[in-house]
Amino acid sequence: AQKVTQAQTEISVVEKEDVTLDCVYETRDTTYYLFWYKQPPSGELVFLIRRNSFDEQNEISGRYSWNFQKSTSSFNFTITASQVVDSAVYFCALSEANRGSTLGRLYFGRGTQLTVWP
Amino acid sequence: EAGVAQSPRYKIIEKRQSVAFWCNPISGHATLYWYQQILGQGPKLLIQFQNNGVVDDSQLPKDRFSAERLKGVDSTLKIQPAKLEDSAVYLCASSLEGTLNTEAFFGQGTRLTVV
């Protein structure tokens, strides 16, 4: 069965600190997709990053970076030099493909509430 | 481009009443999802459509929940009769069909309170 675990319920940091959000996943599929979404107080889930299971290359995009390690089933997300506007709930999610070519259901973790203090 | 549109934003009803939510996906997105997000939890899929066909409704409480997407574009999710535990945010999302290099785009959701 598919499962996503975000062990950190809440994290508080001071502005300009770096912060890493942890995500551990379980799946029996060899092909799957991992995502990070941000949910600000307005409620809309905002897509941040996507990673395919066959691509373990870690990248940096602006202040965001991620560390995907299949050996430990982890997909951690780092915000560098955090800002107050980064305050939100962050969700890690896992998906497989339906019928080989369409994005299937997303399995979400419980989310991590990030608060960045000025 | 316009995002996923949902209405209403908020709804308060009494238990045993019925309620309906509407969603208009991003233009050209053949796949549409309805998720339920209970306070303090991550969203959980209720139903997934591809065009006007159901792909996955395994977690939909079919005794009280129903959804349709008649013309393969906008969709309606209905609850009848509502229970207290249905209080949640109902999120609609859409994605492109035929590619896995995509993501689900979410609307702002409908916050339902059942009293």
PDB file of C-alpha atoms in Angstrom:
ATOM      1  CA  ALA A   1       0.000   0.000   0.000  1.00  0.00           C
ATOM      2  CA  GLN A   2       1.072   3.545  -0.613  1.00  0.00           C
ATOM      3  CA  LYS A   3       1.873   5.708   2.360  1.00  0.00           C
ATOM      4  CA  VAL A   4       3.501   9.058   2.964  1.00  0.00           C
ATOM      5  CA  THR A   5       4.843  10.032   6.380  1.00  0.00           C
ATOM      6  CA  GLN A   6       5.730  13.543   7.446  1.00  0.00           C
ATOM      7  CA  ALA A   7       7.006  13.120  10.975  1.00  0.00           C
ATOM      8  CA  GLN A   8       7.357  16.843  11.646  1.00  0.00           C
ATOM      9  CA  THR A   9       3.997  18.295  12.627  1.00  0.00           C
ATOM     10  CA  GLU A  10       5.203  21.838  13.229  1.00  0.00           C
ATOM     11  CA  ILE A  11       8.450  23.695  12.622  1.00  0.00           C
ATOM     12  CA  SER A  12       9.269  27.251  13.680  1.00  0.00           C
ATOM     13  CA  VAL A  13      12.269  29.158  12.407  1.00  0.00           C
ATOM     14  CA  VAL A  14      13.453  32.726  12.350  1.00  0.00           C
ATOM     15  CA  GLU A  15      13.634  34.542   9.049  1.00  0.00           C
ATOM     16  CA  LYS A  16      16.778  33.803   6.966  1.00  0.00           C
ATOM     17  CA  GLU A  17      17.305  30.420   8.576  1.00  0.00           C
ATOM     18  CA  ASP A  18      17.388  27.333   6.373  1.00  0.00           C
ATOM     19  CA  VAL A  19      14.727  24.720   7.032  1.00  0.00           C
ATOM     20  CA  THR A  20      14.350  21.116   5.848  1.00  0.00           C
ATOM     21  CA  LEU A  21      11.024  19.320   5.707  1.00  0.00           C
ATOM     22  CA  ASP A  22      11.198  15.540   5.902  1.00  0.00           C
ATOM     23  CA  CYS A  23       9.156  13.050   3.884  1.00  0.00           C
ATOM     24  CA  VAL A  24       9.301   9.262   3.861  1.00  0.00           C
ATOM     25  CA  TYR A  25       7.181   7.217   1.496  1.00  0.00           C
ATOM     26  CA  GLU A  26       6.148   3.613   0.911  1.00  0.00           C
ATOM     27  CA  THR A  27       5.140   2.049  -2.393  1.00  0.00           C
ATOM     28  CA  ARG A  28       5.498  -1.283  -4.166  1.00  0.00           C
ATOM     29  CA  ASP A  29       5.528   0.294  -7.604  1.00  0.00           C
ATOM     30  CA  THR A  30       8.769   0.777  -9.454  1.00  0.00           C
ATOM     31  CA  THR A  31       7.457   3.850 -11.267  1.00  0.00           C
ATOM     32  CA  TYR A  32       5.991   6.612  -9.165  1.00  0.00           C
ATOM     33  CA  TYR A  33       5.997  10.363  -8.749  1.00  0.00           C
ATOM     34  CA  LEU A  34       6.711  12.525  -5.747  1.00  0.00           C
ATOM     35  CA  PHE A  35       5.474  16.039  -5.125  1.00  0.00           C
ATOM     36  CA  TRP A  36       5.668  18.879  -2.666  1.00  0.00           C
ATOM     37  CA  TYR A  37       2.710  21.215  -2.322  1.00  0.00           C
ATOM     38  CA  LYS A  38       2.315  24.361  -0.234  1.00  0.00           C
ATOM     39  CA  GLN A  39      -0.999  25.310   1.374  1.00  0.00           C
ATOM     40  CA  PRO A  40      -1.129  28.917   2.590  1.00  0.00           C
ATOM     41  CA  PRO A  41      -3.974  30.129   4.836  1.00  0.00           C
ATOM     42  CA  SER A  42      -6.077  30.850   1.731  1.00  0.00           C
ATOM     43  CA  GLY A  43      -6.455  27.083   1.369  1.00  0.00           C
ATOM     44  CA  GLU A  44      -5.342  26.504  -2.205  1.00  0.00           C
ATOM     45  CA  LEU A  45      -2.716  23.799  -2.714  1.00  0.00           C
ATOM     46  CA  VAL A  46       0.171  25.276  -4.679  1.00  0.00           C
ATOM     47  CA  PHE A  47       2.460  22.945  -6.604  1.00  0.00           C
ATOM     48  CA  LEU A  48       6.153  23.346  -5.780  1.00  0.00           C
ATOM     49  CA  ILE A  49       8.173  20.453  -7.183  1.00  0.00           C
ATOM     50  CA  ARG A  50       7.797  17.050  -8.836  1.00  0.00           C
ATOM     51  CA  ARG A  51      10.228  14.171  -9.072  1.00  0.00           C
ATOM     52  CA  ASN A  52       9.975  10.920 -11.064  1.00  0.00           C
ATOM     53  CA  SER A  53      11.146   7.693  -9.451  1.00  0.00           C
ATOM     54  CA  PHE A  54      13.685   7.035 -12.173  1.00  0.00           C
ATOM     55  CA  ASP A  55      15.401  10.389 -11.749  1.00  0.00           C
ATOM     56  CA  GLU A  56      17.296  10.756  -8.499  1.00  0.00           C
ATOM     57  CA  GLN A  57      19.148  13.874  -9.514  1.00  0.00           C
ATOM     58  CA  ASN A  58      18.785  16.487  -6.842  1.00  0.00           C
ATOM     59  CA  GLU A  59      18.286  20.061  -7.918  1.00  0.00           C
ATOM     60  CA  ILE A  60      18.076  23.579  -6.682  1.00  0.00           C
ATOM     61  CA  SER A  61      15.423  25.995  -7.867  1.00  0.00           C
ATOM     62  CA  GLY A  62      15.846  29.431  -6.402  1.00  0.00           C
ATOM     63  CA  ARG A  63      15.517  29.084  -2.637  1.00  0.00           C
ATOM     64  CA  TYR A  64      14.085  25.572  -2.930  1.00  0.00           C
ATOM     65  CA  SER A  65      16.060  22.359  -3.147  1.00  0.00           C
ATOM     66  CA  TRP A  66      15.200  18.714  -2.665  1.00  0.00           C
ATOM     67  CA  ASN A  67      16.992  15.518  -1.786  1.00  0.00           C
ATOM     68  CA  PHE A  68      15.468  12.374  -3.300  1.00  0.00           C
ATOM     69  CA  GLN A  69      16.990   9.090  -2.092  1.00  0.00           C
ATOM     70  CA  LYS A  70      15.346   5.859  -3.240  1.00  0.00           C
ATOM     71  CA  SER A  71      17.577   3.784  -0.954  1.00  0.00           C
ATOM     72  CA  THR A  72      15.914   5.331   2.101  1.00  0.00           C
ATOM     73  CA  SER A  73      12.558   6.164   0.449  1.00  0.00           C
ATOM     74  CA  SER A  74      12.950   9.790   1.375  1.00  0.00           C
ATOM     75  CA  PHE A  75      12.112  12.991  -0.451  1.00  0.00           C
ATOM     76  CA  ASN A  76      13.190  15.906   1.710  1.00  0.00           C
ATOM     77  CA  PHE A  77      12.604  19.538   0.842  1.00  0.00           C
ATOM     78  CA  THR A  78      14.766  22.482   1.902  1.00  0.00           C
ATOM     79  CA  ILE A  79      14.008  26.174   1.901  1.00  0.00           C
ATOM     80  CA  THR A  80      17.123  28.328   2.052  1.00  0.00           C
ATOM     81  CA  ALA A  81      17.028  31.741   3.695  1.00  0.00           C
ATOM     82  CA  SER A  82      13.411  31.381   4.794  1.00  0.00           C
ATOM     83  CA  GLN A  83      11.019  34.322   4.607  1.00  0.00           C
ATOM     84  CA  VAL A  84       7.830  35.151   6.487  1.00  0.00           C
ATOM     85  CA  VAL A  85       5.832  34.497   3.305  1.00  0.00           C
ATOM     86  CA  ASP A  86       7.018  30.881   3.406  1.00  0.00           C
ATOM     87  CA  SER A  87       4.753  30.298   6.404  1.00  0.00           C
ATOM     88  CA  ALA A  88       2.240  27.642   5.345  1.00  0.00           C
ATOM     89  CA  VAL A  89       1.454  23.946   5.588  1.00  0.00           C
ATOM     90  CA  TYR A  90       3.669  21.855   3.330  1.00  0.00           C
ATOM     91  CA  PHE A  91       2.493  18.514   1.982  1.00  0.00           C
ATOM     92  CA  CYS A  92       4.501  15.710   0.491  1.00  0.00           C
ATOM     93  CA  ALA A  93       2.569  13.465  -1.916  1.00  0.00           C
ATOM     94  CA  LEU A  94       3.064  10.258  -3.874  1.00  0.00           C
ATOM     95  CA  SER A  95       1.327   9.178  -7.069  1.00  0.00           C
ATOM     96  CA  GLU A  96       1.365   6.368  -9.556  1.00  0.00           C
ATOM     97  CA  ALA A  97       0.145   6.403 -13.112  1.00  0.00           C
ATOM     98  CA  ASN A  98      -3.310   5.261 -14.122  1.00  0.00           C
ATOM     99  CA  ARG A  99      -3.404   3.307 -17.375  1.00  0.00           C
ATOM    100  CA  GLY A 100       0.230   4.157 -17.898  1.00  0.00           C
ATOM    101  CA  SER A 101      -0.273   7.711 -19.072  1.00  0.00           C
ATOM    102  CA  THR A 102      -2.420   9.657 -16.669  1.00  0.00           C
ATOM    103  CA  LEU A 103      -1.538  10.934 -13.240  1.00  0.00           C
ATOM    104  CA  GLY A 104      -3.280   8.792 -10.629  1.00  0.00           C
ATOM    105  CA  ARG A 105      -4.455   9.566  -7.145  1.00  0.00           C
ATOM    106  CA  LEU A 106      -2.177  11.542  -4.873  1.00  0.00           C
ATOM    107  CA  TYR A 107      -1.414  10.064  -1.456  1.00  0.00           C
ATOM    108  CA  PHE A 108      -0.664  12.946   0.874  1.00  0.00           C
ATOM    109  CA  GLY A 109       1.158  13.067   4.166  1.00  0.00           C
ATOM    110  CA  ARG A 110      -0.424  14.850   7.120  1.00  0.00           C
ATOM    111  CA  GLY A 111       1.517  18.011   6.384  1.00  0.00           C
ATOM    112  CA  THR A 112       4.083  20.108   8.241  1.00  0.00           C
ATOM    113  CA  GLN A 113       3.094  23.533   9.535  1.00  0.00           C
ATOM    114  CA  LEU A 114       6.012  25.881   8.916  1.00  0.00           C
ATOM    115  CA  THR A 115       6.057  29.193  10.754  1.00  0.00           C
ATOM    116  CA  VAL A 116       8.728  31.728   9.882  1.00  0.00           C
ATOM    117  CA  TRP A 117       9.113  34.511  12.433  1.00  0.00           C
ATOM    118  CA  PRO A 118      10.457  37.933  11.484  1.00  0.00           C
TER     119      PRO A 118
ATOM    120  CA  GLU B   1      -4.447  30.786 -17.880  1.00  0.00           C
ATOM    121  CA  ALA B   2      -7.400  30.549 -15.524  1.00  0.00           C
ATOM    122  CA  GLY B   3      -7.081  28.142 -12.627  1.00  0.00           C
ATOM    123  CA  VAL B   4      -9.496  25.574 -11.233  1.00  0.00           C
ATOM    124  CA  ALA B   5     -12.719  27.304 -10.208  1.00  0.00           C
ATOM    125  CA  GLN B   6     -14.857  26.072  -7.335  1.00  0.00           C
ATOM    126  CA  SER B   7     -18.051  27.310  -5.750  1.00  0.00           C
ATOM    127  CA  PRO B   8     -19.263  28.041  -3.207  1.00  0.00           C
ATOM    128  CA  ARG B   9     -16.255  28.923  -1.022  1.00  0.00           C
ATOM    129  CA  TYR B  10     -18.122  28.267   2.188  1.00  0.00           C
ATOM    130  CA  LYS B  11     -21.250  26.331   3.113  1.00  0.00           C
ATOM    131  CA  ILE B  12     -22.943  25.677   6.437  1.00  0.00           C
ATOM    132  CA  ILE B  13     -25.742  23.126   6.607  1.00  0.00           C
ATOM    133  CA  GLU B  14     -27.527  21.069   9.217  1.00  0.00           C
ATOM    134  CA  LYS B  15     -26.986  17.346   9.422  1.00  0.00           C
ATOM    135  CA  ARG B  16     -29.256  15.284   7.183  1.00  0.00           C
ATOM    136  CA  GLN B  17     -29.491  18.136   4.680  1.00  0.00           C
ATOM    137  CA  SER B  18     -28.063  17.841   1.188  1.00  0.00           C
ATOM    138  CA  VAL B  19     -25.384  19.992  -0.438  1.00  0.00           C
ATOM    139  CA  ALA B  20     -23.707  20.285  -3.827  1.00  0.00           C
ATOM    140  CA  PHE B  21     -20.328  21.642  -4.879  1.00  0.00           C
ATOM    141  CA  TRP B  22     -19.305  22.749  -8.356  1.00  0.00           C
ATOM    142  CA  CYS B  23     -15.932  22.625 -10.088  1.00  0.00           C
ATOM    143  CA  ASN B  24     -14.676  23.915 -13.433  1.00  0.00           C
ATOM    144  CA  PRO B  25     -11.225  22.548 -14.269  1.00  0.00           C
ATOM    145  CA  ILE B  26      -8.482  24.204 -16.253  1.00  0.00           C
ATOM    146  CA  SER B  27      -9.363  24.292 -19.940  1.00  0.00           C
ATOM    147  CA  GLY B  28      -8.041  21.244 -21.763  1.00  0.00           C
ATOM    148  CA  HIS B  29      -7.544  19.151 -18.632  1.00  0.00           C
ATOM    149  CA  ALA B  30      -9.265  15.833 -19.190  1.00  0.00           C
ATOM    150  CA  THR B  31      -8.608  14.481 -15.696  1.00  0.00           C
ATOM    151  CA  LEU B  32     -10.566  15.839 -12.748  1.00  0.00           C
ATOM    152  CA  TYR B  33     -10.282  14.901  -9.077  1.00  0.00           C
ATOM    153  CA  TRP B  34     -12.312  15.555  -5.939  1.00  0.00           C
ATOM    154  CA  TYR B  35     -10.403  15.420  -2.647  1.00  0.00           C
ATOM    155  CA  GLN B  36     -11.672  15.697   0.918  1.00  0.00           C
ATOM    156  CA  GLN B  37      -9.415  17.421   3.450  1.00  0.00           C
ATOM    157  CA  ILE B  38     -10.397  17.068   7.098  1.00  0.00           C
ATOM    158  CA  LEU B  39      -8.871  19.622   9.461  1.00  0.00           C
ATOM    159  CA  GLY B  40      -5.317  18.717  10.375  1.00  0.00           C
ATOM    160  CA  GLN B  41      -4.969  16.020   7.711  1.00  0.00           C
ATOM    161  CA  GLY B  42      -3.773  15.739   4.150  1.00  0.00           C
ATOM    162  CA  PRO B  43      -6.303  15.593   1.305  1.00  0.00           C
ATOM    163  CA  LYS B  44      -7.766  12.202   0.418  1.00  0.00           C
ATOM    164  CA  LEU B  45      -9.118  11.281  -3.004  1.00  0.00           C
ATOM    165  CA  LEU B  46     -12.849  10.770  -3.269  1.00  0.00           C
ATOM    166  CA  ILE B  47     -13.183  10.304  -7.020  1.00  0.00           C
ATOM    167  CA  GLN B  48     -11.162  10.714 -10.216  1.00  0.00           C
ATOM    168  CA  PHE B  49     -12.662  11.295 -13.671  1.00  0.00           C
ATOM    169  CA  GLN B  50     -11.028  10.985 -17.039  1.00  0.00           C
ATOM    170  CA  ASN B  51     -13.206  12.954 -19.435  1.00  0.00           C
ATOM    171  CA  ASN B  52     -16.693  11.910 -18.280  1.00  0.00           C
ATOM    172  CA  GLY B  53     -15.714   8.413 -17.120  1.00  0.00           C
ATOM    173  CA  VAL B  54     -14.869   7.382 -13.558  1.00  0.00           C
ATOM    174  CA  VAL B  55     -11.285   6.134 -13.115  1.00  0.00           C
ATOM    175  CA  ASP B  56     -11.213   5.697  -9.340  1.00  0.00           C
ATOM    176  CA  ASP B  57     -14.060   6.009  -6.838  1.00  0.00           C
ATOM    177  CA  SER B  58     -12.890   3.361  -4.389  1.00  0.00           C
ATOM    178  CA  GLN B  59     -12.862   5.795  -1.451  1.00  0.00           C
ATOM    179  CA  LEU B  60     -16.158   7.507  -2.221  1.00  0.00           C
ATOM    180  CA  PRO B  61     -18.892   6.782   0.396  1.00  0.00           C
ATOM    181  CA  LYS B  62     -21.433   5.877  -2.239  1.00  0.00           C
ATOM    182  CA  ASP B  63     -24.342   5.629   0.176  1.00  0.00           C
ATOM    183  CA  ARG B  64     -24.288   9.403   0.593  1.00  0.00           C
ATOM    184  CA  PHE B  65     -21.810  10.891  -1.880  1.00  0.00           C
ATOM    185  CA  SER B  66     -22.252  11.146  -5.638  1.00  0.00           C
ATOM    186  CA  ALA B  67     -20.394  12.957  -8.385  1.00  0.00           C
ATOM    187  CA  GLU B  68     -20.890  13.527 -12.056  1.00  0.00           C
ATOM    188  CA  ARG B  69     -19.078  15.059 -14.982  1.00  0.00           C
ATOM    189  CA  LEU B  70     -21.626  14.775 -17.730  1.00  0.00           C
ATOM    190  CA  LYS B  71     -19.958  16.652 -20.567  1.00  0.00           C
ATOM    191  CA  GLY B  72     -16.387  15.922 -19.588  1.00  0.00           C
ATOM    192  CA  VAL B  73     -15.763  19.467 -18.405  1.00  0.00           C
ATOM    193  CA  ASP B  74     -17.224  20.770 -15.162  1.00  0.00           C
ATOM    194  CA  SER B  75     -18.249  18.520 -12.312  1.00  0.00           C
ATOM    195  CA  THR B  76     -20.636  18.413  -9.363  1.00  0.00           C
ATOM    196  CA  LEU B  77     -20.108  16.626  -6.055  1.00  0.00           C
ATOM    197  CA  LYS B  78     -23.192  15.996  -3.916  1.00  0.00           C
ATOM    198  CA  ILE B  79     -23.679  14.835  -0.348  1.00  0.00           C
ATOM    199  CA  GLN B  80     -27.094  13.568   0.689  1.00  0.00           C
ATOM    200  CA  PRO B  81     -27.730  13.332   3.593  1.00  0.00           C
ATOM    201  CA  ALA B  82     -24.819  15.085   5.277  1.00  0.00           C
ATOM    202  CA  LYS B  83     -23.294  13.895   8.547  1.00  0.00           C
ATOM    203  CA  LEU B  84     -21.287  15.829  11.109  1.00  0.00           C
ATOM    204  CA  GLU B  85     -18.111  13.986  10.032  1.00  0.00           C
ATOM    205  CA  ASP B  86     -18.474  15.369   6.504  1.00  0.00           C
ATOM    206  CA  SER B  87     -17.253  18.743   7.773  1.00  0.00           C
ATOM    207  CA  ALA B  88     -14.132  19.321   5.713  1.00  0.00           C
ATOM    208  CA  VAL B  89     -12.685  21.242   2.802  1.00  0.00           C
ATOM    209  CA  TYR B  90     -13.586  19.748  -0.566  1.00  0.00           C
ATOM    210  CA  LEU B  91     -10.863  20.348  -3.121  1.00  0.00           C
ATOM    211  CA  CYS B  92     -11.205  19.965  -6.850  1.00  0.00           C
ATOM    212  CA  ALA B  93      -8.125  19.446  -9.010  1.00  0.00           C
ATOM    213  CA  SER B  94      -7.351  18.802 -12.654  1.00  0.00           C
ATOM    214  CA  SER B  95      -4.432  17.557 -14.709  1.00  0.00           C
ATOM    215  CA  LEU B  96      -3.497  16.895 -18.301  1.00  0.00           C
ATOM    216  CA  GLU B  97      -4.245  13.502 -19.778  1.00  0.00           C
ATOM    217  CA  GLY B  98      -1.700  11.475 -21.666  1.00  0.00           C
ATOM    218  CA  THR B  99       1.402  12.668 -19.894  1.00  0.00           C
ATOM    219  CA  LEU B 100       3.006  11.842 -16.609  1.00  0.00           C
ATOM    220  CA  ASN B 101       5.181  14.948 -16.654  1.00  0.00           C
ATOM    221  CA  THR B 102       2.428  16.942 -15.073  1.00  0.00           C
ATOM    222  CA  GLU B 103       0.941  17.789 -11.737  1.00  0.00           C
ATOM    223  CA  ALA B 104      -2.505  18.253 -10.295  1.00  0.00           C
ATOM    224  CA  PHE B 105      -3.665  21.870 -10.120  1.00  0.00           C
ATOM    225  CA  PHE B 106      -5.993  22.592  -7.211  1.00  0.00           C
ATOM    226  CA  GLY B 107      -8.818  25.026  -6.693  1.00  0.00           C
ATOM    227  CA  GLN B 108      -9.315  27.024  -3.492  1.00  0.00           C
ATOM    228  CA  GLY B 109     -11.796  24.505  -2.158  1.00  0.00           C
ATOM    229  CA  THR B 110     -15.222  24.610  -0.553  1.00  0.00           C
ATOM    230  CA  ARG B 111     -15.239  24.639   3.229  1.00  0.00           C
ATOM    231  CA  LEU B 112     -18.255  22.654   4.452  1.00  0.00           C
ATOM    232  CA  THR B 113     -19.481  22.862   8.033  1.00  0.00           C
ATOM    233  CA  VAL B 114     -22.197  20.451   9.108  1.00  0.00           C
ATOM    234  CA  VAL B 115     -23.946  21.425  12.361  1.00  0.00           C
TER     235      VAL B 115
END
